[in-house]
C-alpha atoms as one frame of an Amber mdcrd trajectory, in Angstrom:
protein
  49.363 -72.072  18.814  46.794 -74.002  19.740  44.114 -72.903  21.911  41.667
 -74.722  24.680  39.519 -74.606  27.247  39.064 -75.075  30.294  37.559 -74.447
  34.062  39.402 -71.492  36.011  41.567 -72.370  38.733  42.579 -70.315  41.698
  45.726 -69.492  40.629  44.128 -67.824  37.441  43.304 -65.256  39.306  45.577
 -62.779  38.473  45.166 -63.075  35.369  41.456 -62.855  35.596  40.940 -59.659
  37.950  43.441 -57.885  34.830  40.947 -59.520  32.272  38.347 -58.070  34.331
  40.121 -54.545  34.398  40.298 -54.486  30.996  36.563 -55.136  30.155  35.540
 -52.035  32.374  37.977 -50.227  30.450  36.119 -51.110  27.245  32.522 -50.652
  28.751  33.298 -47.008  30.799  32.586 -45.399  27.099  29.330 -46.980  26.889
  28.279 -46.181  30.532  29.330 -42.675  32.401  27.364 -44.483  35.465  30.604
 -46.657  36.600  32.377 -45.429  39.139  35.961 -44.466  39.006  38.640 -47.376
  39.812  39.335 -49.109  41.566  36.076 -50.850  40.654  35.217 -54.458  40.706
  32.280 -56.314  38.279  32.551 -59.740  39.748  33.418 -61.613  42.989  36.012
 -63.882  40.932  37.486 -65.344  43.790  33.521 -67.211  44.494  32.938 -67.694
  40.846  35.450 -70.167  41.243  34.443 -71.765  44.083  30.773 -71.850  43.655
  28.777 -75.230  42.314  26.135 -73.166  40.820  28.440 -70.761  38.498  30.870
 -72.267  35.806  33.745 -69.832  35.000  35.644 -70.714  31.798  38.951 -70.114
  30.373  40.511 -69.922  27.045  44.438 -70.627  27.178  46.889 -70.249  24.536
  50.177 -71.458  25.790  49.814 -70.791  29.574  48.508 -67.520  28.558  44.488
 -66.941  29.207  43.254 -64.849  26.383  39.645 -65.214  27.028  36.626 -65.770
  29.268  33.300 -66.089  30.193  30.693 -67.495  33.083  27.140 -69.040  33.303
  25.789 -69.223  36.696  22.219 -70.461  37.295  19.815 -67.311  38.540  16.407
 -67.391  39.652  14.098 -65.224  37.409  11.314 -62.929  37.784   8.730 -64.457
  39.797   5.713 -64.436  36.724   7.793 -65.869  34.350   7.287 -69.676  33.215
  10.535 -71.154  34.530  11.827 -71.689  37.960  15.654 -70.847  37.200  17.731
 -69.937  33.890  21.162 -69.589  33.110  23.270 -65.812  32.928  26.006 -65.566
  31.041  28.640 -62.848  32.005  32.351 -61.967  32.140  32.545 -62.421  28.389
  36.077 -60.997  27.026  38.537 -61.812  24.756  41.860 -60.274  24.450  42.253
 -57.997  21.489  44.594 -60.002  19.896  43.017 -63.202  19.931  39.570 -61.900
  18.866  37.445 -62.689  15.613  38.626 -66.419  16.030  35.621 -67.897  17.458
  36.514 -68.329  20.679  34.071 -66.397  22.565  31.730 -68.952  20.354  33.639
 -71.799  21.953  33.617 -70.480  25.023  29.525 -69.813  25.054  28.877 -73.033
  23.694  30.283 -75.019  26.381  28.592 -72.621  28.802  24.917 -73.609  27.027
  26.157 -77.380  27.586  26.568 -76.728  31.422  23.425 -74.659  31.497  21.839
 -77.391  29.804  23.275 -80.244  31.588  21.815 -78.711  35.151  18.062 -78.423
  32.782  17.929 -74.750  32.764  15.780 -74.207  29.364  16.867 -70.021  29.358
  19.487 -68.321  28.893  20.165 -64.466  29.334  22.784 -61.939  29.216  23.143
 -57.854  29.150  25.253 -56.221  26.569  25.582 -52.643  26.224  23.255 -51.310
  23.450  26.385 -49.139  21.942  28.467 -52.500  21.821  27.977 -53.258  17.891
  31.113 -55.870  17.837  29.516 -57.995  21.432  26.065 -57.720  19.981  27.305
 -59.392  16.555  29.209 -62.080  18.592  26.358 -62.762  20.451  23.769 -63.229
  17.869  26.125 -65.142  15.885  25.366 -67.482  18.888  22.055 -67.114  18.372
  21.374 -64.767  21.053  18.516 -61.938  20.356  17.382 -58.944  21.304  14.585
 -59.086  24.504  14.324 -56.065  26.791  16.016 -52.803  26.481  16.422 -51.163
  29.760  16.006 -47.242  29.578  17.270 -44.684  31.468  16.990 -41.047  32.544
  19.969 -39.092  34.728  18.779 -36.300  37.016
């Protein structure tokens, strides 16, 4: 079946706040920190409706099977550009992935960075997330800053 993308719509939504589910799921091993459900990443719901974030969708059939958003952030105040793009909300559905189309999906996401001249892009991946990491260097994302920790 072919598969395409395409900007979220409202009436995604379902389907998107289960996608989002789903992701915590996967990320609660990496991170004891996250609270217990019902917990929420992203304000989906604005995502949509906001000019400065793009939130993507990869269909197959009428069924979304992956996802992802760049929004335009403003960065650290001593660093050389004014604003830069964040990527986020990056899953694909187990059975759809090691096709490429988390590739797809970030590529069109660097066009609409790129198209609003944001010359940075960042993201945050979970340091025990081998498979995300690959996918995202395979993109030619890289390492930068690795956040530490320490739980009293």
């Amino acid at each position: 079946m072919e598969i395409s993308i395409r900007e979220a719509k409202t009436e995604d939504l379902p389907e998107l706040l289960e996608m989002e589910q789903a992701l915590i799921r996967e990320e609660r091993p990496f991170d004891p920190t996250i609270r217990p459900d019902p917990v929420h990443y992203y304000d989906i719901p604005e995502f949509i409706e906001q000019d400065d974030v793009c939130l993507l969708v990869a269909t197959s059939g009428a069924r979304i099977i992956s996802c992802g958003y760049a929004a335009v952030r403003k960065p650290r105040h001593y660093l050389d550009h004014d604003t830069y793009g964040y990527l986020g909300f990056m899953y694909t559905h187990p059975d759809f992935r090691g096709r490429g189309i988390n590739g797809r999906i970030m590529g069109q996401l660097k066009s609409w960075c790129r198209d609003r001249g944001l010359k940075e892009l960042r993201l945050t991946v979970y340091t025990g997330n081998s498979p995300a990491i690959r996918a995202y260097e395979k993109v030619a994302f890289e390492a930068h800053i690795l956040e530490m920790r320490h739980r009293l």
